[in-house]
PDB file of C-alpha atoms and ligand atoms in Angstrom:
ATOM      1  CA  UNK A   1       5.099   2.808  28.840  1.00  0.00           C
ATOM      2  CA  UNK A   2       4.979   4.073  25.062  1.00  0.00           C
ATOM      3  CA  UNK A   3       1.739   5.629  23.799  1.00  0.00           C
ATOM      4  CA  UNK A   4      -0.080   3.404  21.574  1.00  0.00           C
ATOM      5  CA  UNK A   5      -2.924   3.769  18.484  1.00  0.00           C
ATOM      6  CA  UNK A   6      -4.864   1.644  17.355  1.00  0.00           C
ATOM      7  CA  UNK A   7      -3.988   0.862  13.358  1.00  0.00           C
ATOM      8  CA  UNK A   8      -6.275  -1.186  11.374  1.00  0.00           C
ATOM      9  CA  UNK A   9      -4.292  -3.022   8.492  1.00  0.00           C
ATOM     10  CA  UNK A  10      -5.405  -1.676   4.842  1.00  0.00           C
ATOM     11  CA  UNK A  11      -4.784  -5.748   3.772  1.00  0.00           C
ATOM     12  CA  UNK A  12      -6.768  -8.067   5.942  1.00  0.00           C
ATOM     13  CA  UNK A  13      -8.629  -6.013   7.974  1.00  0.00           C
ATOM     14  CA  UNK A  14      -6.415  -6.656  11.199  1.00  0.00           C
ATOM     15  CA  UNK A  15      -6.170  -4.148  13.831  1.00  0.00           C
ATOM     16  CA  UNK A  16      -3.066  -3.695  16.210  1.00  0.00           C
ATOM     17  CA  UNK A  17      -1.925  -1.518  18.768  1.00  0.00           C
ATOM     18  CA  UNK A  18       1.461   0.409  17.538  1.00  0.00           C
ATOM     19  CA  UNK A  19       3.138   3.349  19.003  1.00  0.00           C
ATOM     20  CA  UNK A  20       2.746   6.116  16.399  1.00  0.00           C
ATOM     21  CA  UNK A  21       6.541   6.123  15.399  1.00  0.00           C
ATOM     22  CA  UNK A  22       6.183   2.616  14.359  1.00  0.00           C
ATOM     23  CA  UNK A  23       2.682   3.288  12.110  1.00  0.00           C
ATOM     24  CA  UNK A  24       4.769   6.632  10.376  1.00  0.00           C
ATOM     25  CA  UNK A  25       7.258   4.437   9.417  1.00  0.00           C
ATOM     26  CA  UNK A  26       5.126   1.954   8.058  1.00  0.00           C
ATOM     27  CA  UNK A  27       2.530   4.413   6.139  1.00  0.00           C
ATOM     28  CA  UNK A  28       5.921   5.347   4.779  1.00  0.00           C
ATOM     29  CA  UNK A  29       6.876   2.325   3.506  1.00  0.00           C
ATOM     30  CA  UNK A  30       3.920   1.226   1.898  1.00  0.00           C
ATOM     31  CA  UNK A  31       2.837   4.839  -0.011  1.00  0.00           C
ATOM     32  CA  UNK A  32       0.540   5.952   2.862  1.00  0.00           C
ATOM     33  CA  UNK A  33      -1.031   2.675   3.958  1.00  0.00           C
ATOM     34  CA  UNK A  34      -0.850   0.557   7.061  1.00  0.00           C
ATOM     35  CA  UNK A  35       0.373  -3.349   6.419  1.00  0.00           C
ATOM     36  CA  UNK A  36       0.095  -5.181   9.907  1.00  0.00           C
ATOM     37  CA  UNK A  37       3.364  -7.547  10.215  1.00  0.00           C
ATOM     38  CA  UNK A  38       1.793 -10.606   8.316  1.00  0.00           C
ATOM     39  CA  UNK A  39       0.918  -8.604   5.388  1.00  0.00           C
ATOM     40  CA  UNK A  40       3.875  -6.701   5.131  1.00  0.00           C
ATOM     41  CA  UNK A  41       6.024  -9.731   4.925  1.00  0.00           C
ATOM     42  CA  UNK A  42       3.945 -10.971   2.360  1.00  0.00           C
ATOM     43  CA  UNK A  43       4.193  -7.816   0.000  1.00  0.00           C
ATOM     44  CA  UNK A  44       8.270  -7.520   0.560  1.00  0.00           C
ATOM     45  CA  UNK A  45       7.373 -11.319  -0.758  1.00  0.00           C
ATOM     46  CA  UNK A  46       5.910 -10.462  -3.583  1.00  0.00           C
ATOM     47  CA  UNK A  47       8.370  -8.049  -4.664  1.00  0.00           C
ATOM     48  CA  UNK A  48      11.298 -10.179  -4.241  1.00  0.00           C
ATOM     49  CA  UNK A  49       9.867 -12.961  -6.394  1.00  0.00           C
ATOM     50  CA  UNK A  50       8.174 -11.129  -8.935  1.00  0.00           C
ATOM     51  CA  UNK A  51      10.653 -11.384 -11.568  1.00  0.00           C
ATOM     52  CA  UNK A  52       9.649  -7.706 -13.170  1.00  0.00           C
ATOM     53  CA  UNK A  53      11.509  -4.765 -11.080  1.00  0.00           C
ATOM     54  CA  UNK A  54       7.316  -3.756  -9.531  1.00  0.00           C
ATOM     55  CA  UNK A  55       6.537  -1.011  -6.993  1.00  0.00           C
ATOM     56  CA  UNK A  56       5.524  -1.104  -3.429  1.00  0.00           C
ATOM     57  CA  UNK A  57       1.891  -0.674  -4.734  1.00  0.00           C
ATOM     58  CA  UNK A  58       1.852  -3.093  -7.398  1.00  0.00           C
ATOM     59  CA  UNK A  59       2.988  -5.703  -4.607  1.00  0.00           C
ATOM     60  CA  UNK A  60       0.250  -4.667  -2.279  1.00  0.00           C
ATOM     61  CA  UNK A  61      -2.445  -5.085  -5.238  1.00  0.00           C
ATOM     62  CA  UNK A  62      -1.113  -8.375  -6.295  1.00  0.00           C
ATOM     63  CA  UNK A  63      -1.123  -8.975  -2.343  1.00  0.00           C
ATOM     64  CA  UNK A  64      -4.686  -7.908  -1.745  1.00  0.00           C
ATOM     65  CA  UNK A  65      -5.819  -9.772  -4.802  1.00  0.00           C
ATOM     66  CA  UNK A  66      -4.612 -12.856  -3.167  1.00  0.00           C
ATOM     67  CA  UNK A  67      -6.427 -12.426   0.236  1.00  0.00           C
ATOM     68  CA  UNK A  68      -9.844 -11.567  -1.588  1.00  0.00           C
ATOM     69  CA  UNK A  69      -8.991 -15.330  -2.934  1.00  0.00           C
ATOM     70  CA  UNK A  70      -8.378 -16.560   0.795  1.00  0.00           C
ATOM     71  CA  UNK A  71     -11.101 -15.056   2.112  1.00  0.00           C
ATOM     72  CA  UNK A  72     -13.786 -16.400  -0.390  1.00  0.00           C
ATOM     73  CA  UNK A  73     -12.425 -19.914   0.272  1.00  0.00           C
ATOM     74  CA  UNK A  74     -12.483 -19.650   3.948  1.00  0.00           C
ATOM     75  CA  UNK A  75     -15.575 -19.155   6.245  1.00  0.00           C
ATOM     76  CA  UNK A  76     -15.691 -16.048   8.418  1.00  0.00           C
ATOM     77  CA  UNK A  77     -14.630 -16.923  12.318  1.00  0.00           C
ATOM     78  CA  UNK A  78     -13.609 -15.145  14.911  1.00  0.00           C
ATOM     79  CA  UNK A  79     -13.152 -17.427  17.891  1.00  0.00           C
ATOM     80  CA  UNK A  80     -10.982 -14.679  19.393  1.00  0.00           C
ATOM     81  CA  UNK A  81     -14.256 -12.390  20.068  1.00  0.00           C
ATOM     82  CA  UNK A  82     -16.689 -15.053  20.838  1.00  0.00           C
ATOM     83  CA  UNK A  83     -14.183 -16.000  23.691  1.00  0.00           C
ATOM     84  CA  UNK A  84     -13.833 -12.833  25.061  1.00  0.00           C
ATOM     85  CA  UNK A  85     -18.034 -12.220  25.008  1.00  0.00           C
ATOM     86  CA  UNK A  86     -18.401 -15.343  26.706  1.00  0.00           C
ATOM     87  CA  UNK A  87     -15.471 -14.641  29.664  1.00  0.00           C
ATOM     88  CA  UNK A  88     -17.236 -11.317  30.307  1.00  0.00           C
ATOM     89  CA  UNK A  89     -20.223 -12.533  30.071  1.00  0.00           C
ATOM     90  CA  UNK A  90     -19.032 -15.221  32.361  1.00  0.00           C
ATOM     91  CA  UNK A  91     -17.640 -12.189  35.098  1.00  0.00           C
ATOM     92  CA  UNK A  92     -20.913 -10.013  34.932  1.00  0.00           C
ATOM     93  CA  UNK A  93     -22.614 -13.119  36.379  1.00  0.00           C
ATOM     94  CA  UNK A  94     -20.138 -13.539  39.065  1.00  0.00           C
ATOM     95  CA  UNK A  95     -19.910  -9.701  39.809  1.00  0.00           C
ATOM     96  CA  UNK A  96     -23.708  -9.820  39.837  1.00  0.00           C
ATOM     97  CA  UNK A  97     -24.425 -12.742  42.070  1.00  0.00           C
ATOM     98  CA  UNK A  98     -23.512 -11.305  45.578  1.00  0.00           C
ATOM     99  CA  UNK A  99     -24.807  -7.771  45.527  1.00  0.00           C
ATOM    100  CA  UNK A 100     -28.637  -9.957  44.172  1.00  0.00           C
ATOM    101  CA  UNK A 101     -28.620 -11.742  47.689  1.00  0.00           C
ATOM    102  CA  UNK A 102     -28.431  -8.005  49.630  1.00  0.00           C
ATOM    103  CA  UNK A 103     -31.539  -5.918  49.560  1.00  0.00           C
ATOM    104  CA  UNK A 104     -34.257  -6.535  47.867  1.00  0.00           C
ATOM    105  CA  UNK A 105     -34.455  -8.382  44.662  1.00  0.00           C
ATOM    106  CA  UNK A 106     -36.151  -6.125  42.543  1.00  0.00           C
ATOM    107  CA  UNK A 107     -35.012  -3.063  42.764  1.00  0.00           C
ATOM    108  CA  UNK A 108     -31.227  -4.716  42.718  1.00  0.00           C
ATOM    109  CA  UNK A 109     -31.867  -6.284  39.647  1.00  0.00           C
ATOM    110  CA  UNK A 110     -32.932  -3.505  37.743  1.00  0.00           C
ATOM    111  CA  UNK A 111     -29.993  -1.587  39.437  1.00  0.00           C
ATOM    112  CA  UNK A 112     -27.531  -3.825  38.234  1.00  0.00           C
ATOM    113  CA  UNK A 113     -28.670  -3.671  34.517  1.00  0.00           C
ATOM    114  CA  UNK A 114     -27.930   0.224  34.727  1.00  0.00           C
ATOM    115  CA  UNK A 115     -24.357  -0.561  36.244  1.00  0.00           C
ATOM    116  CA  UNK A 116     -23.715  -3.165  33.889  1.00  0.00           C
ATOM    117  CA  UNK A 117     -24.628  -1.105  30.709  1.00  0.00           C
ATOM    118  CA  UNK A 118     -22.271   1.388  31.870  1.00  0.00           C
ATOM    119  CA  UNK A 119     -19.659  -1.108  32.853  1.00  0.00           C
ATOM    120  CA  UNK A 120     -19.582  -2.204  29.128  1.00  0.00           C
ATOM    121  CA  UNK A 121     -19.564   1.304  27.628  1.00  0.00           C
ATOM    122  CA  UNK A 122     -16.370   2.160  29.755  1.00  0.00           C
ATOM    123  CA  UNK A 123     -14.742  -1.485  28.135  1.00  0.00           C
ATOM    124  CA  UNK A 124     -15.701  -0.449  24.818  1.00  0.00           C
ATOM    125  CA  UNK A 125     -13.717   3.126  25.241  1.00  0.00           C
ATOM    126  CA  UNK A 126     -11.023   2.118  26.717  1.00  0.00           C
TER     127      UNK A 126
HETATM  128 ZN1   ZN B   1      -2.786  -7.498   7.310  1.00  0.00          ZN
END
């Protein structure tokens, strides 16, 4: 399996995971910055129609310009995340439930916070 980076897109905020050869060429496309696929359609877009010969960097800006427009008009969501909190959430319960009926329920409570905490920092890493 190809070795992969996470690349956060200089447009819209979006991050992907991209093997390093594909973020070079990109940062090389676009003057040093990282477009993520959606964006960089939308800039080769705006060069094509413009009807002035404009740079790579003049269609990013015009680019940009529009998303601070669509993001003003549109409320912030991320349904993605709040999914993926609630189905973990959702698995630390079921992990949880039969270690709490062995031993003592005290001392397996508390126990379980300290794995859990650690559980999430490895997620969060990795
Ligand atoms: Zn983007």
């Amino acid at each position: 399996m190809a070795e992969v980076e996470f690349v956060k897109c200089d447009c819209c905020g979006l991050t992907e995971e991209c093997t390093p050869a594909y973020i070079a060429s990109v940062r090389e496309k676009f003057e040093g910055r990282w477009l993520c696929g959606l964006c960089s359609v939308a800039v080769n877009d705006e060069t094509v129609r413009s009807e002035e010969d404009i740079t790579t960097n003049e269609a990013m800006d015009r680019h940009m310009r529009f998303r601070e427009q669509f993001k003003s008009s549109t409320p912030p969501a991320k349904p993605a995340e709040e999914l993926i909190s609630a189905v973990r959430h959702l698995l630390r319960k079921t992990l949880e439930s039969p270690r709490k009926k062995n031993g003592s329920s005290t001392t397996s409570f508390s126990g379980s916070e300290n794995r859990f905490s650690s559980m999430s920092n490895e997620e969060v890493s990795t």
